[in-house]
Each structure stands twice: as structure tokens, then as C-alpha cells.
PDB file of C-alpha atoms in Angstrom:
ATOM      1  CA  MET J   1      95.422 104.761 164.321  1.00  0.00           C
ATOM      2  CA  MET J   2      93.666 107.671 162.602  1.00  0.00           C
ATOM      3  CA  ARG J   3      96.708 108.243 160.384  1.00  0.00           C
ATOM      4  CA  TYR J   4      96.662 104.554 159.403  1.00  0.00           C
ATOM      5  CA  ILE J   5      92.952 104.758 158.515  1.00  0.00           C
ATOM      6  CA  LYS J   6      93.582 107.927 156.499  1.00  0.00           C
ATOM      7  CA  LEU J   7      96.388 106.185 154.609  1.00  0.00           C
ATOM      8  CA  VAL J   8      94.111 103.205 153.836  1.00  0.00           C
ATOM      9  CA  ASN J   9      91.407 105.572 152.599  1.00  0.00           C
ATOM     10  CA  PHE J  10      93.988 107.461 150.537  1.00  0.00           C
ATOM     11  CA  GLU J  11      95.245 104.259 148.865  1.00  0.00           C
ATOM     12  CA  ILE J  12      91.707 103.094 148.065  1.00  0.00           C
ATOM     13  CA  ASN J  13      90.809 106.480 146.591  1.00  0.00           C
ATOM     14  CA  ARG J  14      93.881 106.361 144.334  1.00  0.00           C
ATOM     15  CA  PHE J  15      92.617 103.133 142.764  1.00  0.00           C
ATOM     16  CA  SER J  16      88.918 103.979 142.939  1.00  0.00           C
ATOM     17  CA  LYS J  17      88.377 104.833 139.250  1.00  0.00           C
ATOM     18  CA  ILE J  18      89.953 101.589 138.038  1.00  0.00           C
ATOM     19  CA  TYR J  19      88.195  99.665 140.810  1.00  0.00           C
ATOM     20  CA  LEU J  20      84.773 101.051 139.896  1.00  0.00           C
ATOM     21  CA  SER J  21      85.529 100.244 136.259  1.00  0.00           C
ATOM     22  CA  LEU J  22      86.202  96.617 137.228  1.00  0.00           C
ATOM     23  CA  LEU J  23      82.884  96.460 139.096  1.00  0.00           C
ATOM     24  CA  LEU J  24      81.046  97.957 136.121  1.00  0.00           C
ATOM     25  CA  ILE J  25      82.718  95.564 133.655  1.00  0.00           C
ATOM     26  CA  THR J  26      81.781  92.634 135.894  1.00  0.00           C
ATOM     27  CA  LEU J  27      78.175  93.800 136.166  1.00  0.00           C
ATOM     28  CA  VAL J  28      77.655  94.438 132.448  1.00  0.00           C
ATOM     29  CA  SER J  29      79.600  91.412 131.193  1.00  0.00           C
ATOM     30  CA  GLN J  30      77.960  88.878 133.508  1.00  0.00           C
ATOM     31  CA  PHE J  31      74.403  90.100 132.937  1.00  0.00           C
ATOM     32  CA  ALA J  32      75.097  90.199 129.193  1.00  0.00           C
ATOM     33  CA  GLY J  33      76.438  86.652 129.516  1.00  0.00           C
ATOM     34  CA  VAL J  34      73.239  85.498 131.218  1.00  0.00           C
ATOM     35  CA  ILE J  35      71.110  86.912 128.380  1.00  0.00           C
ATOM     36  CA  ILE J  36      73.335  85.879 125.452  1.00  0.00           C
ATOM     37  CA  VAL J  37      74.264  82.387 126.665  1.00  0.00           C
ATOM     38  CA  THR J  38      70.697  81.624 127.759  1.00  0.00           C
ATOM     39  CA  LYS J  39      69.374  82.616 124.337  1.00  0.00           C
ATOM     40  CA  SER J  40      72.033  80.451 122.649  1.00  0.00           C
ATOM     41  CA  LEU J  41      71.222  77.448 124.859  1.00  0.00           C
ATOM     42  CA  LEU J  42      67.500  77.764 124.147  1.00  0.00           C
ATOM     43  CA  ASN J  43      68.088  78.088 120.409  1.00  0.00           C
ATOM     44  CA  ASP J  44      70.279  74.964 120.456  1.00  0.00           C
ATOM     45  CA  ALA J  45      67.660  73.068 122.447  1.00  0.00           C
ATOM     46  CA  ARG J  46      64.875  74.086 120.047  1.00  0.00           C
ATOM     47  CA  ASP J  47      66.995  73.126 117.021  1.00  0.00           C
ATOM     48  CA  ILE J  48      67.657  69.680 118.482  1.00  0.00           C
ATOM     49  CA  MET J  49      63.979  69.165 119.359  1.00  0.00           C
ATOM     50  CA  LYS J  50      62.998  70.208 115.852  1.00  0.00           C
ATOM     51  CA  GLU J  51      65.571  68.044 114.077  1.00  0.00           C
ATOM     52  CA  GLU J  52      64.965  64.954 116.226  1.00  0.00           C
ATOM     53  CA  ARG J  53      61.245  65.642 116.698  1.00  0.00           C
ATOM     54  CA  LEU J  54      61.503  65.505 120.452  1.00  0.00           C
ATOM     55  CA  SER J  55      59.103  66.785 123.033  1.00  0.00           C
ATOM     56  CA  GLU J  56      60.442  68.869 125.908  1.00  0.00           C
ATOM     57  CA  ALA J  57      60.163  65.831 128.188  1.00  0.00           C
ATOM     58  CA  ALA J  58      62.082  63.653 125.696  1.00  0.00           C
ATOM     59  CA  TYR J  59      64.747  66.342 125.327  1.00  0.00           C
ATOM     60  CA  ILE J  60      65.203  66.448 129.102  1.00  0.00           C
ATOM     61  CA  THR J  61      65.536  62.652 129.161  1.00  0.00           C
ATOM     62  CA  ASN J  62      68.117  62.567 126.378  1.00  0.00           C
ATOM     63  CA  TYR J  63      70.121  65.744 126.991  1.00  0.00           C
ATOM     64  CA  GLY J  64      69.268  66.933 130.469  1.00  0.00           C
ATOM     65  CA  GLY J  65      67.923  70.321 131.465  1.00  0.00           C
ATOM     66  CA  ILE J  66      69.458  73.769 131.246  1.00  0.00           C
ATOM     67  CA  ASP J  67      71.036  75.106 134.430  1.00  0.00           C
ATOM     68  CA  PHE J  68      73.055  78.134 135.517  1.00  0.00           C
ATOM     69  CA  ASN J  69      76.279  76.128 135.409  1.00  0.00           C
ATOM     70  CA  HIS J  70      76.353  76.787 131.643  1.00  0.00           C
ATOM     71  CA  ILE J  71      76.427  80.517 132.399  1.00  0.00           C
ATOM     72  CA  ALA J  72      78.971  80.286 135.215  1.00  0.00           C
ATOM     73  CA  ASN J  73      81.460  78.540 132.906  1.00  0.00           C
ATOM     74  CA  SER J  74      81.082  80.994 130.034  1.00  0.00           C
ATOM     75  CA  LEU J  75      83.745  83.536 129.063  1.00  0.00           C
ATOM     76  CA  LEU J  76      81.427  86.482 129.631  1.00  0.00           C
ATOM     77  CA  PHE J  77      80.928  85.356 133.229  1.00  0.00           C
ATOM     78  CA  VAL J  78      84.425  84.151 134.112  1.00  0.00           C
ATOM     79  CA  GLY J  79      86.313  86.767 132.067  1.00  0.00           C
ATOM     80  CA  PRO J  80      85.673  89.795 134.324  1.00  0.00           C
ATOM     81  CA  ILE J  81      86.548  87.741 137.407  1.00  0.00           C
ATOM     82  CA  ALA J  82      89.892  86.829 135.842  1.00  0.00           C
ATOM     83  CA  LEU J  83      90.414  90.435 134.725  1.00  0.00           C
ATOM     84  CA  SER J  84      89.787  91.718 138.256  1.00  0.00           C
ATOM     85  CA  ALA J  85      92.191  89.150 139.716  1.00  0.00           C
ATOM     86  CA  VAL J  86      94.929  90.093 137.244  1.00  0.00           C
ATOM     87  CA  ALA J  87      94.333  93.817 137.891  1.00  0.00           C
ATOM     88  CA  LEU J  88      94.707  93.401 141.655  1.00  0.00           C
ATOM     89  CA  ILE J  89      97.830  91.239 141.281  1.00  0.00           C
ATOM     90  CA  PHE J  90      99.299  93.937 139.037  1.00  0.00           C
ATOM     91  CA  TYR J  91      98.301  96.554 141.607  1.00  0.00           C
ATOM     92  CA  ILE J  92     100.400  94.803 144.263  1.00  0.00           C
ATOM     93  CA  PHE J  93     103.400  96.092 142.313  1.00  0.00           C
ATOM     94  CA  LEU J  94     101.837  99.328 141.087  1.00  0.00           C
ATOM     95  CA  ILE J  95     100.860 100.445 144.594  1.00  0.00           C
ATOM     96  CA  TRP J  96     104.576 100.727 145.410  1.00  0.00           C
ATOM     97  CA  TYR J  97     106.284 101.511 142.109  1.00  0.00           C
ATOM     98  CA  ARG J  98     103.824 104.258 141.177  1.00  0.00           C
ATOM     99  CA  ASP J  99     105.113 106.182 144.199  1.00  0.00           C
ATOM    100  CA  TRP J 100     108.714 105.914 142.997  1.00  0.00           C
ATOM    101  CA  PHE J 101     108.259 106.350 139.273  1.00  0.00           C
ATOM    102  CA  GLY J 102     105.222 108.614 139.202  1.00  0.00           C
ATOM    103  CA  LYS J 103     105.290 112.169 137.937  1.00  0.00           C
ATOM    104  CA  ASN J 104     106.197 113.771 141.274  1.00  0.00           C
ATOM    105  CA  THR J 105     108.083 110.882 142.946  1.00  0.00           C
ATOM    106  CA  PHE J 106     105.425 110.756 145.650  1.00  0.00           C
ATOM    107  CA  ILE J 107     107.339 108.228 147.773  1.00  0.00           C
ATOM    108  CA  TYR J 108     109.566 111.005 149.137  1.00  0.00           C
ATOM    109  CA  ARG J 109     106.612 112.845 150.631  1.00  0.00           C
ATOM    110  CA  LEU J 110     105.001 109.588 151.783  1.00  0.00           C
ATOM    111  CA  LEU J 111     108.079 108.378 153.662  1.00  0.00           C
ATOM    112  CA  MET J 112     108.555 111.766 155.309  1.00  0.00           C
ATOM    113  CA  LEU J 113     105.079 111.779 156.840  1.00  0.00           C
ATOM    114  CA  PRO J 114     105.080 112.012 160.673  1.00  0.00           C
ATOM    115  CA  THR J 115     103.900 108.428 161.043  1.00  0.00           C
ATOM    116  CA  SER J 116     105.416 104.984 161.365  1.00  0.00           C
ATOM    117  CA  ARG J 117     106.573 103.448 158.103  1.00  0.00           C
ATOM    118  CA  LEU J 118     104.894 100.254 159.273  1.00  0.00           C
ATOM    119  CA  SER J 119     101.593 102.142 158.930  1.00  0.00           C
ATOM    120  CA  ILE J 120     102.478 102.937 155.308  1.00  0.00           C
ATOM    121  CA  TYR J 121     103.276  99.269 154.662  1.00  0.00           C
ATOM    122  CA  LEU J 122     100.133  97.970 156.355  1.00  0.00           C
ATOM    123  CA  SER J 123      97.870 100.593 154.766  1.00  0.00           C
ATOM    124  CA  LYS J 124      98.828  99.428 151.275  1.00  0.00           C
ATOM    125  CA  ALA J 125      98.288  95.775 152.215  1.00  0.00           C
ATOM    126  CA  THR J 126      94.956  96.580 153.891  1.00  0.00           C
ATOM    127  CA  ALA J 127      93.741  98.589 150.891  1.00  0.00           C
ATOM    128  CA  ILE J 128      94.376  95.690 148.509  1.00  0.00           C
ATOM    129  CA  PHE J 129      92.771  93.137 150.824  1.00  0.00           C
ATOM    130  CA  LEU J 130      89.674  95.326 151.304  1.00  0.00           C
ATOM    131  CA  MET J 131      89.353  95.713 147.539  1.00  0.00           C
ATOM    132  CA  VAL J 132      89.529  91.923 147.134  1.00  0.00           C
ATOM    133  CA  LEU J 133      86.783  91.465 149.730  1.00  0.00           C
ATOM    134  CA  GLY J 134      84.775  94.198 148.010  1.00  0.00           C
ATOM    135  CA  LEU J 135      84.884  92.366 144.691  1.00  0.00           C
ATOM    136  CA  ILE J 136      83.791  89.137 146.383  1.00  0.00           C
ATOM    137  CA  ALA J 137      80.932  90.930 148.171  1.00  0.00           C
ATOM    138  CA  PHE J 138      79.838  92.502 144.876  1.00  0.00           C
ATOM    139  CA  GLN J 139      79.788  89.074 143.215  1.00  0.00           C
ATOM    140  CA  LEU J 140      77.702  87.693 146.088  1.00  0.00           C
ATOM    141  CA  ILE J 141      75.221  90.541 145.661  1.00  0.00           C
ATOM    142  CA  ILE J 142      74.732  90.219 141.899  1.00  0.00           C
ATOM    143  CA  LEU J 143      74.844  86.401 141.670  1.00  0.00           C
ATOM    144  CA  PRO J 144      71.270  85.858 143.001  1.00  0.00           C
ATOM    145  CA  MET J 145      70.034  88.563 140.589  1.00  0.00           C
ATOM    146  CA  GLU J 146      71.743  86.834 137.666  1.00  0.00           C
ATOM    147  CA  ASN J 147      70.297  83.504 138.735  1.00  0.00           C
ATOM    148  CA  ALA J 148      66.802  85.017 138.961  1.00  0.00           C
ATOM    149  CA  LEU J 149      67.170  86.541 135.474  1.00  0.00           C
ATOM    150  CA  PHE J 150      68.300  83.175 134.104  1.00  0.00           C
ATOM    151  CA  ASN J 151      65.391  81.321 135.728  1.00  0.00           C
ATOM    152  CA  SER J 152      62.890  83.833 134.324  1.00  0.00           C
ATOM    153  CA  ASN J 153      64.212  83.398 130.754  1.00  0.00           C
ATOM    154  CA  VAL J 154      64.263  79.581 130.654  1.00  0.00           C
ATOM    155  CA  PRO J 155      60.953  77.690 130.239  1.00  0.00           C
ATOM    156  CA  GLN J 156      60.070  75.775 133.384  1.00  0.00           C
ATOM    157  CA  ALA J 157      59.999  72.485 131.453  1.00  0.00           C
ATOM    158  CA  LEU J 158      63.667  72.853 130.444  1.00  0.00           C
ATOM    159  CA  LEU J 159      64.953  74.477 133.632  1.00  0.00           C
ATOM    160  CA  ASN J 160      67.163  72.782 136.196  1.00  0.00           C
ATOM    161  CA  GLU J 161      66.788  75.377 138.937  1.00  0.00           C
ATOM    162  CA  MET J 162      69.816  75.873 141.170  1.00  0.00           C
ATOM    163  CA  SER J 163      70.273  77.809 144.405  1.00  0.00           C
ATOM    164  CA  THR J 164      72.951  80.479 144.691  1.00  0.00           C
ATOM    165  CA  PHE J 165      74.831  78.247 147.143  1.00  0.00           C
ATOM    166  CA  SER J 166      74.794  75.338 144.663  1.00  0.00           C
ATOM    167  CA  ILE J 167      76.071  77.568 141.858  1.00  0.00           C
ATOM    168  CA  ALA J 168      78.946  78.866 143.995  1.00  0.00           C
ATOM    169  CA  LYS J 169      79.815  75.319 145.079  1.00  0.00           C
ATOM    170  CA  ILE J 170      79.723  73.628 141.655  1.00  0.00           C
ATOM    171  CA  SER J 171      81.469  76.317 139.596  1.00  0.00           C
ATOM    172  CA  PRO J 172      85.283  75.885 139.864  1.00  0.00           C
ATOM    173  CA  ILE J 173      85.932  79.643 139.688  1.00  0.00           C
ATOM    174  CA  LEU J 174      83.163  80.667 142.074  1.00  0.00           C
ATOM    175  CA  SER J 175      84.038  77.937 144.568  1.00  0.00           C
ATOM    176  CA  LEU J 176      87.583  79.327 144.633  1.00  0.00           C
ATOM    177  CA  ILE J 177      86.624  82.941 145.312  1.00  0.00           C
ATOM    178  CA  ILE J 178      83.523  82.174 147.413  1.00  0.00           C
ATOM    179  CA  PRO J 179      84.534  79.365 149.817  1.00  0.00           C
ATOM    180  CA  SER J 180      81.631  77.327 151.152  1.00  0.00           C
ATOM    181  CA  THR J 181      83.172  76.776 154.613  1.00  0.00           C
ATOM    182  CA  PHE J 182      85.126  78.913 157.062  1.00  0.00           C
ATOM    183  CA  THR J 183      88.075  76.522 156.774  1.00  0.00           C
ATOM    184  CA  GLN J 184      88.198  77.011 153.004  1.00  0.00           C
ATOM    185  CA  PHE J 185      87.926  80.764 153.527  1.00  0.00           C
ATOM    186  CA  LEU J 186      90.923  80.737 155.882  1.00  0.00           C
ATOM    187  CA  LEU J 187      92.919  78.627 153.450  1.00  0.00           C
ATOM    188  CA  SER J 188      92.075  80.583 150.288  1.00  0.00           C
ATOM    189  CA  TYR J 189      92.389  84.106 151.631  1.00  0.00           C
ATOM    190  CA  GLY J 190      95.142  83.216 154.076  1.00  0.00           C
ATOM    191  CA  ILE J 191      97.207  82.037 151.109  1.00  0.00           C
ATOM    192  CA  GLY J 192      96.317  85.254 149.295  1.00  0.00           C
ATOM    193  CA  LEU J 193      97.505  87.376 152.223  1.00  0.00           C
ATOM    194  CA  MET J 194     100.698  85.350 152.475  1.00  0.00           C
ATOM    195  CA  ILE J 195     101.463  85.736 148.759  1.00  0.00           C
ATOM    196  CA  MET J 196     100.821  89.488 148.960  1.00  0.00           C
ATOM    197  CA  SER J 197     103.109  89.908 151.979  1.00  0.00           C
ATOM    198  CA  VAL J 198     105.845  87.842 150.315  1.00  0.00           C
ATOM    199  CA  LEU J 199     105.605  89.962 147.141  1.00  0.00           C
ATOM    200  CA  PHE J 200     105.662  93.168 149.210  1.00  0.00           C
ATOM    201  CA  THR J 201     108.863  91.969 150.865  1.00  0.00           C
ATOM    202  CA  ALA J 202     110.391  91.068 147.494  1.00  0.00           C
ATOM    203  CA  ILE J 203     109.609  94.625 146.333  1.00  0.00           C
ATOM    204  CA  MET J 204     111.283  96.017 149.464  1.00  0.00           C
ATOM    205  CA  PHE J 205     114.388  93.934 148.688  1.00  0.00           C
ATOM    206  CA  GLU J 206     114.487  95.404 145.180  1.00  0.00           C
ATOM    207  CA  ARG J 207     113.954  98.968 146.446  1.00  0.00           C
ATOM    208  CA  SER J 208     116.655  98.487 149.097  1.00  0.00           C
ATOM    209  CA  PHE J 209     119.388  96.816 147.031  1.00  0.00           C
ATOM    210  CA  ARG J 210     118.333  97.464 143.399  1.00  0.00           C
ATOM    211  CA  ILE J 211     119.912  94.806 141.093  1.00  0.00           C
ATOM    212  CA  LYS J 212     121.068  92.627 143.992  1.00  0.00           C
ATOM    213  CA  GLY J 213     117.644  93.129 145.525  1.00  0.00           C
ATOM    214  CA  ILE J 214     115.923  91.576 142.492  1.00  0.00           C
ATOM    215  CA  ILE J 215     117.906  88.384 143.042  1.00  0.00           C
ATOM    216  CA  MET J 216     117.286  88.501 146.797  1.00  0.00           C
ATOM    217  CA  GLY J 217     113.559  89.047 146.210  1.00  0.00           C
ATOM    218  CA  LEU J 218     113.302  86.142 143.799  1.00  0.00           C
ATOM    219  CA  LEU J 219     115.215  83.900 146.225  1.00  0.00           C
ATOM    220  CA  TYR J 220     112.928  84.954 149.050  1.00  0.00           C
ATOM    221  CA  CYS J 221     109.827  84.136 146.976  1.00  0.00           C
ATOM    222  CA  GLY J 222     111.292  80.746 146.028  1.00  0.00           C
ATOM    223  CA  ILE J 223     112.206  79.870 149.623  1.00  0.00           C
ATOM    224  CA  ALA J 224     108.761  80.940 150.858  1.00  0.00           C
ATOM    225  CA  ALA J 225     107.063  78.792 148.206  1.00  0.00           C
ATOM    226  CA  VAL J 226     109.162  75.725 149.078  1.00  0.00           C
ATOM    227  CA  LEU J 227     108.538  76.145 152.810  1.00  0.00           C
ATOM    228  CA  PHE J 228     104.786  76.551 152.352  1.00  0.00           C
ATOM    229  CA  LEU J 229     104.531  73.559 150.018  1.00  0.00           C
ATOM    230  CA  ALA J 230     106.871  71.409 152.137  1.00  0.00           C
ATOM    231  CA  PRO J 231     104.041  69.323 153.709  1.00  0.00           C
ATOM    232  CA  VAL J 232     102.595  68.608 150.242  1.00  0.00           C
ATOM    233  CA  LEU J 233     106.034  67.715 148.899  1.00  0.00           C
ATOM    234  CA  MET J 234     106.558  65.414 151.873  1.00  0.00           C
ATOM    235  CA  GLU J 235     103.302  63.624 151.049  1.00  0.00           C
ATOM    236  CA  ILE J 236     104.522  63.080 147.493  1.00  0.00           C
ATOM    237  CA  GLY J 237     107.586  61.492 149.082  1.00  0.00           C
ATOM    238  CA  ASN J 238     105.313  58.945 150.836  1.00  0.00           C
ATOM    239  CA  PHE J 239     105.215  60.822 154.156  1.00  0.00           C
ATOM    240  CA  TYR J 240     101.506  60.688 155.000  1.00  0.00           C
ATOM    241  CA  PHE J 241      99.531  63.373 156.854  1.00  0.00           C
ATOM    242  CA  TYR J 242      95.902  63.220 157.898  1.00  0.00           C
ATOM    243  CA  PRO J 243      93.848  65.997 156.238  1.00  0.00           C
ATOM    244  CA  ASN J 244      93.566  67.934 159.505  1.00  0.00           C
ATOM    245  CA  GLU J 245      97.297  67.602 160.102  1.00  0.00           C
ATOM    246  CA  LEU J 246      98.086  68.799 156.572  1.00  0.00           C
ATOM    247  CA  PHE J 247      95.737  71.772 156.956  1.00  0.00           C
ATOM    248  CA  GLY J 248      97.176  72.620 160.373  1.00  0.00           C
ATOM    249  CA  LEU J 249     100.771  72.472 159.112  1.00  0.00           C
ATOM    250  CA  MET J 250     100.061  74.625 156.069  1.00  0.00           C
ATOM    251  CA  LEU J 251      98.091  77.112 158.170  1.00  0.00           C
ATOM    252  CA  ALA J 252     100.921  77.363 160.727  1.00  0.00           C
ATOM    253  CA  ILE J 253     103.579  77.768 158.020  1.00  0.00           C
ATOM    254  CA  GLY J 254     101.406  80.338 156.232  1.00  0.00           C
ATOM    255  CA  ILE J 255     100.960  82.394 159.419  1.00  0.00           C
ATOM    256  CA  ILE J 256     104.712  82.259 160.141  1.00  0.00           C
ATOM    257  CA  LEU J 257     105.624  83.244 156.579  1.00  0.00           C
ATOM    258  CA  THR J 258     103.085  86.084 156.585  1.00  0.00           C
ATOM    259  CA  GLY J 259     104.326  87.414 159.921  1.00  0.00           C
ATOM    260  CA  LEU J 260     107.968  87.092 158.861  1.00  0.00           C
ATOM    261  CA  SER J 261     107.304  88.803 155.537  1.00  0.00           C
ATOM    262  CA  VAL J 262     105.469  91.715 157.168  1.00  0.00           C
ATOM    263  CA  TRP J 263     108.232  92.163 159.756  1.00  0.00           C
ATOM    264  CA  LEU J 264     111.049  91.902 157.203  1.00  0.00           C
ATOM    265  CA  GLY J 265     109.315  94.141 154.663  1.00  0.00           C
ATOM    266  CA  ALA J 266     108.568  96.776 157.304  1.00  0.00           C
ATOM    267  CA  TRP J 267     112.154  96.576 158.612  1.00  0.00           C
ATOM    268  CA  LEU J 268     113.558  97.090 155.111  1.00  0.00           C
ATOM    269  CA  LEU J 269     111.184 100.001 154.516  1.00  0.00           C
ATOM    270  CA  LYS J 270     112.272 101.619 157.792  1.00  0.00           C
ATOM    271  CA  ASN J 271     116.011 100.927 157.736  1.00  0.00           C
ATOM    272  CA  ARG J 272     117.094 100.343 154.137  1.00  0.00           C
ATOM    273  CA  VAL J 273     114.717 102.345 151.941  1.00  0.00           C
ATOM    274  CA  THR J 274     115.820 105.967 152.101  1.00  0.00           C
ATOM    275  CA  VAL J 275     114.431 109.212 150.750  1.00  0.00           C
TER     276      VAL J 275
END
């Protein structure tokens, strides 16, 4: 167990500089977005009131108030979230291929460690999942601060004040990464874990069989996608499921695919990937 924890810590430390950079970019970009977009919204509102000779009350009646949803949908706010997501998806591949194609071919030393290769597999998966949760936790921490800064910069007469929960629920991006219910959390992050395990297994196919492995990995990804989406495809074909039944089926298939992918990937790493 201690070796597994050390491996997780090692993998996180290897990505720490890039990870901290992502957190810093998110912090600076989103707070800059709050200031810049708020100023732009207020300038637009004042221009309209001046041109149409409207009072603040008349402006609210005609155009509605200013709320944080304008900020949450801006590029400066959404951009770093998308960048972080892309970086972590890319790292799913980099976390393995860096060991093979790095300067010192580190995979040889890693696979010769006196520990189970399953621990190596799981440590990489755990490191990525912890970094995802870390980014979500960081967003949850700074979101109330951003909302408070926004509220302090908008005149009370023009402000449609929103709670942090309301912001996370209304914004399409935030509602995806910050589920409002435990069921949505299981679905969103369960799917994420499944996709990561499937991609890990596809990488193991490629590392085990090279050119043939690329084809096998792509086929495995395609089969996994079809199996997971089978209940949805059946509904399109007029086979009706109740919402709870559809959720239960997809959850069960997701758990099976995740377990199968972990087992198959670990088996390939142990029996087919050689040093």
C-alpha cells in the first residue's frame, strides 16, 4: 500500500508544475474576466440608458438586470476550464508515453520496481483522477470570491444577485463539472473514470502489439462506446426505458466496462508489456 501511495505521489509531482500553472491561469483569467466583462456590461448599460434616456428602473424593465451568468459564459471564464480539461485528457496519454519516449526511457526502471504492475497502473489512474478533483475543488473555492467581486462592482439597482449554487446550476459548463446532485456526480465522474480506463487499455494494446495494437485499441474503444450507449440507442429505436431504468443500466454497464478495462489493461501491462 505504501508503495502505491508513493507512486501516486510521484506521478502527481511529475505533473505539478504544469498543474500549478493551470490553477494560476484559471485564477488570473477568471478574476480578470469578472473585472473586464463587468466593466463592459456596465458601459453598455450606461450607453443604452443615455441613448434611450432611461432610468435604471426603466432599463431593468426593458432589458433585465446584470447577473453573473454573463461572466460564467464569457471566454475568459470558460477558456481556462476548457484548457485544463484538454491538458488532463492529453496527460492520459503523456503519463504513459513519456515513460517510453522520455530522455532516459524511464519505463524500464518503473516496470522493474519490486511492486505489482497493477499498482503502477492504478497509481497513474489515481493521480489523474485526484488532479481532476483538485481542479473542481479549486473552482468551488474561487467561485464565491468571484461572485462577491462581481456583486461589489455592479450597482445594486442593476444587479440580479445570484447564489453560488444558482450559478453552478445555470451555467452549462459549471453544471457539467460541478454536479448539483450525487446522482449527477456519479454519472459525470463515473463516465470520466470509464473513459480514462478504456483509453489506458487502448494504450496497453498499442504498447503490447505496436501497429496491430493501434487497431485493437481503436476497436476496443469503439466497442466500449457502443456498449455504453446501447440503452440510449435502444431508446432511439423506440425501446422505452424509465429514467431510473436508463440510469441504472448505464451505471451498471459503466461499472462493468471500467472493471473490465482495468483488469485487461493491468493484464496486458503484466504479461504482454516487456522491458
